[in-house]
Amino acid sequence: MTQWWRDAVVYQIYPRSFADGNGDGTGDFAGALARLPYLAELGVDAVWFSPFYPSPLADGGYDVADYCDVDPRFGTLADFDTFVAAAAGHGIRVIVDIVPNHCSSAHPAFQAALAAEPGSPERDLFIFRDAPNNWQSLFGGPAWTQTPDGQWYLHLFDSSQPDWNWANPAVPAMFEKVLRFWLDRGVAGLRVDVAHGLFKDPELPDVPDPTPSDRPSPWFHRPELVAHYATWRAILDSYPEDVFPGRRTAVGEFWGDEITHLEPYFIPGGMPQAFNFFLFQTAWDAAALRHTITASLALTEGSDVVAPWVISNHDVMRPVSRYGAPAPAHSDAEVDVALGTRRARAAALLLLALPGSAYVYQGEELGLPEFLDIPAADRDDPVYRRSQGARLGRDGCRVPIPWSCTAQPYGFTEGTSTWLPQPSGWGSLTVEAQLADPSSTLTLYRQAIAGRPRGEFAWLDGYDLAFTRGDDFACVLNLGAEPVPLPAHESLLLASDAITDDVLPQDTAVWLRLR
Ligand code: GLC
């Protein structure tokens, strides 16, 4: 059966911020449904929804209180079904987010655990101990919180996100039901949150350096994961073709400090896809990017596991602001938006020319900058709160999408305000404005998605960062100060910026038809 995801373009929807259908200032399924034609015209193969489940939204919905329902703020299960069916009508598949490392402290199982005795079966669904170890939360502060009866529970993230005890067979059994619930509803795939988490070293040992990182540790990249994902793969593969040809898929959110940390997952019969986050973690430097791409391709070589390329998502600074500042920016004034936009457009042509699948995060196709100057009182991310403001967190990349008009709320809602504030000055970045502009970033994404190359990848000699796909396609980037003459070509297919005299200026990329 076809593995449709091998070279798919998947669009990530962060539901709170995509489109609001009921005027309350928060995105929802009704809003997303109304925007389906936009996604179809963008040309994406699938959409991945970040969590929309009932949740206190202490971590934007990655704190799940019920894995098998829709939060009323986003709609109902019937609205979800309507979206899936309508998306299929546009040839678009739907991927849902599964959050297996932890739930919300509001989940009935955790509430029952709190109400039960130490040592009870209820507590054994989570990781309760009489004393904490020295592990730290990835969001800042200790990874343990004490309960009124004196015991402590483990949470790798916020204290409102208790970690499940994956050593208890009841936990994998419960998640199997969750997987089947969504697969039975016709989803084409699953995005697996913190896929390198789940299992913990049963000894829960203190570690010499508790600073959070993504390297193998007593809480990340445990050996049990490989066999575990083989069981999930078997579930996916047990589903027959339905509306769409091909199998169901899953993509794991595997972070690593180094690319080699991901090697164990590139085995036959495991998780079908593992995100490749190294592209956006690499500096804007030709040699560094070339090194990352070479190492990434080596990882997937000979494996049937796909490692989708990513330059942004809901957890990281938007490319325009990342590439437009010499160091991680803390305020909008530190970002050279023109420079960042130029580089982000070149990065888009790189992303969409590389072999394999690519994930595009809502607003990336509009070249939105990060909104760094969100007032403290409006910030929502627990990272900001838990670090007492030392880390700004991820709100700046989660700002509601500007659809039209010249002022807030830019057509995002019929109401007057949005759950997170939008900056002024986004009038030229709206979908409406960019659809009317043949040189806009949105137009570039639409053209690039429509014209993605399919041939064999090979580096093109004589350039710092250039490659061919098959005999007749080349992608050339120039990141250096000196202009670069283009290789001989039949036609210029796409350019991230204006090109004159067959010379590629700094921070520009082109797609060429070679013959
Ligand atoms: C993943 C999500 C992130 C969330 C975290 C904890 O990294 O992408 O948004 O905060 O998991 O669930």
mmCIF file of N, CA, C and O and ligand atoms in Angstrom, residues 59 62 99 102 139 157 161 191 193-194 253 255 314-315 394 398, ligand 1:
data_model
loop_
_atom_site.group_PDB
_atom_site.id
_atom_site.type_symbol
_atom_site.label_atom_id
_atom_site.label_comp_id
_atom_site.label_asym_id
_atom_site.label_seq_id
_atom_site.Cartn_x
_atom_site.Cartn_y
_atom_site.Cartn_z
ATOM 1 N N ASP A 59 -1.351 24.320 29.321
ATOM 2 C CA ASP A 59 -0.235 24.287 28.367
ATOM 3 C C ASP A 59 -0.827 24.225 26.948
ATOM 4 O O ASP A 59 -0.505 23.356 26.157
ATOM 5 N N TYR A 62 -1.984 20.864 25.546
ATOM 6 C CA TYR A 62 -1.103 19.701 25.728
ATOM 7 C C TYR A 62 -1.223 19.187 27.170
ATOM 8 O O TYR A 62 -0.396 18.439 27.651
ATOM 9 N N VAL A 99 -1.061 12.768 23.042
ATOM 10 C CA VAL A 99 -0.148 13.255 24.090
ATOM 11 C C VAL A 99 0.023 12.158 25.140
ATOM 12 O O VAL A 99 -0.695 12.131 26.149
ATOM 13 N N HIS A 102 2.083 12.556 29.294
ATOM 14 C CA HIS A 102 1.445 13.130 30.478
ATOM 15 C C HIS A 102 0.007 13.491 30.139
ATOM 16 O O HIS A 102 -0.364 13.532 28.967
ATOM 17 N N PHE A 139 10.095 22.936 31.616
ATOM 18 C CA PHE A 139 9.540 24.295 31.626
ATOM 19 C C PHE A 139 10.153 25.146 32.744
ATOM 20 O O PHE A 139 9.727 26.276 32.961
ATOM 21 N N PHE A 157 6.940 18.343 32.601
ATOM 22 C CA PHE A 157 6.563 19.677 32.119
ATOM 23 C C PHE A 157 5.932 20.445 33.284
ATOM 24 O O PHE A 157 6.477 20.444 34.378
ATOM 25 N N GLN A 161 0.687 18.848 34.603
ATOM 26 C CA GLN A 161 0.829 17.802 33.586
ATOM 27 C C GLN A 161 1.540 16.572 34.159
ATOM 28 O O GLN A 161 2.721 16.321 33.863
ATOM 29 N N ARG A 191 0.119 12.567 15.358
ATOM 30 C CA ARG A 191 1.382 13.200 15.710
ATOM 31 C C ARG A 191 1.585 12.851 17.180
ATOM 32 O O ARG A 191 0.666 13.024 17.991
ATOM 33 N N ASP A 193 3.189 13.390 20.674
ATOM 34 C CA ASP A 193 3.838 14.426 21.480
ATOM 35 C C ASP A 193 4.923 13.817 22.370
ATOM 36 O O ASP A 193 4.724 12.738 22.953
ATOM 37 N N VAL A 194 6.031 14.504 22.507
ATOM 38 C CA VAL A 194 7.150 14.061 23.355
ATOM 39 C C VAL A 194 7.384 12.555 23.160
ATOM 40 O O VAL A 194 7.440 11.782 24.127
ATOM 41 N N GLU A 253 7.345 13.211 17.750
ATOM 42 C CA GLU A 253 8.108 14.398 18.124
ATOM 43 C C GLU A 253 9.319 13.940 18.929
ATOM 44 O O GLU A 253 9.270 13.834 20.151
ATOM 45 N N TRP A 255 12.892 14.867 20.004
ATOM 46 C CA TRP A 255 13.969 15.854 20.087
ATOM 47 C C TRP A 255 15.244 15.127 20.488
ATOM 48 O O TRP A 255 15.193 14.137 21.225
ATOM 49 N N HIS A 314 4.789 25.292 16.665
ATOM 50 C CA HIS A 314 4.223 26.103 17.748
ATOM 51 C C HIS A 314 5.136 26.204 18.964
ATOM 52 O O HIS A 314 4.742 26.795 19.967
ATOM 53 N N ASP A 315 6.311 25.596 18.904
ATOM 54 C CA ASP A 315 7.223 25.603 20.052
ATOM 55 C C ASP A 315 8.464 26.451 19.841
ATOM 56 O O ASP A 315 9.261 26.589 20.770
ATOM 57 N N ARG A 394 6.524 30.671 24.275
ATOM 58 C CA ARG A 394 6.164 30.427 22.885
ATOM 59 C C ARG A 394 4.924 31.172 22.409
ATOM 60 O O ARG A 394 4.442 30.935 21.307
ATOM 61 N N ARG A 398 2.288 31.955 18.455
ATOM 62 C CA ARG A 398 0.933 31.385 18.534
ATOM 63 C C ARG A 398 -0.143 32.461 18.384
ATOM 64 O O ARG A 398 -1.297 32.245 18.745
HETATM 65 C C1 GLC B 1 5.484 19.097 23.132
HETATM 66 C C2 GLC B 1 4.564 20.132 22.540
HETATM 67 C C3 GLC B 1 4.634 21.363 23.377
HETATM 68 C C4 GLC B 1 4.186 21.013 24.774
HETATM 69 C C5 GLC B 1 5.028 19.878 25.330
HETATM 70 C C6 GLC B 1 4.437 19.316 26.580
HETATM 71 O O1 GLC B 1 6.810 19.479 23.066
HETATM 72 O O2 GLC B 1 4.904 20.359 21.207
HETATM 73 O O3 GLC B 1 3.853 22.396 22.869
HETATM 74 O O4 GLC B 1 4.297 22.122 25.611
HETATM 75 O O5 GLC B 1 5.088 18.819 24.422
HETATM 76 O O6 GLC B 1 3.238 18.647 26.258
#
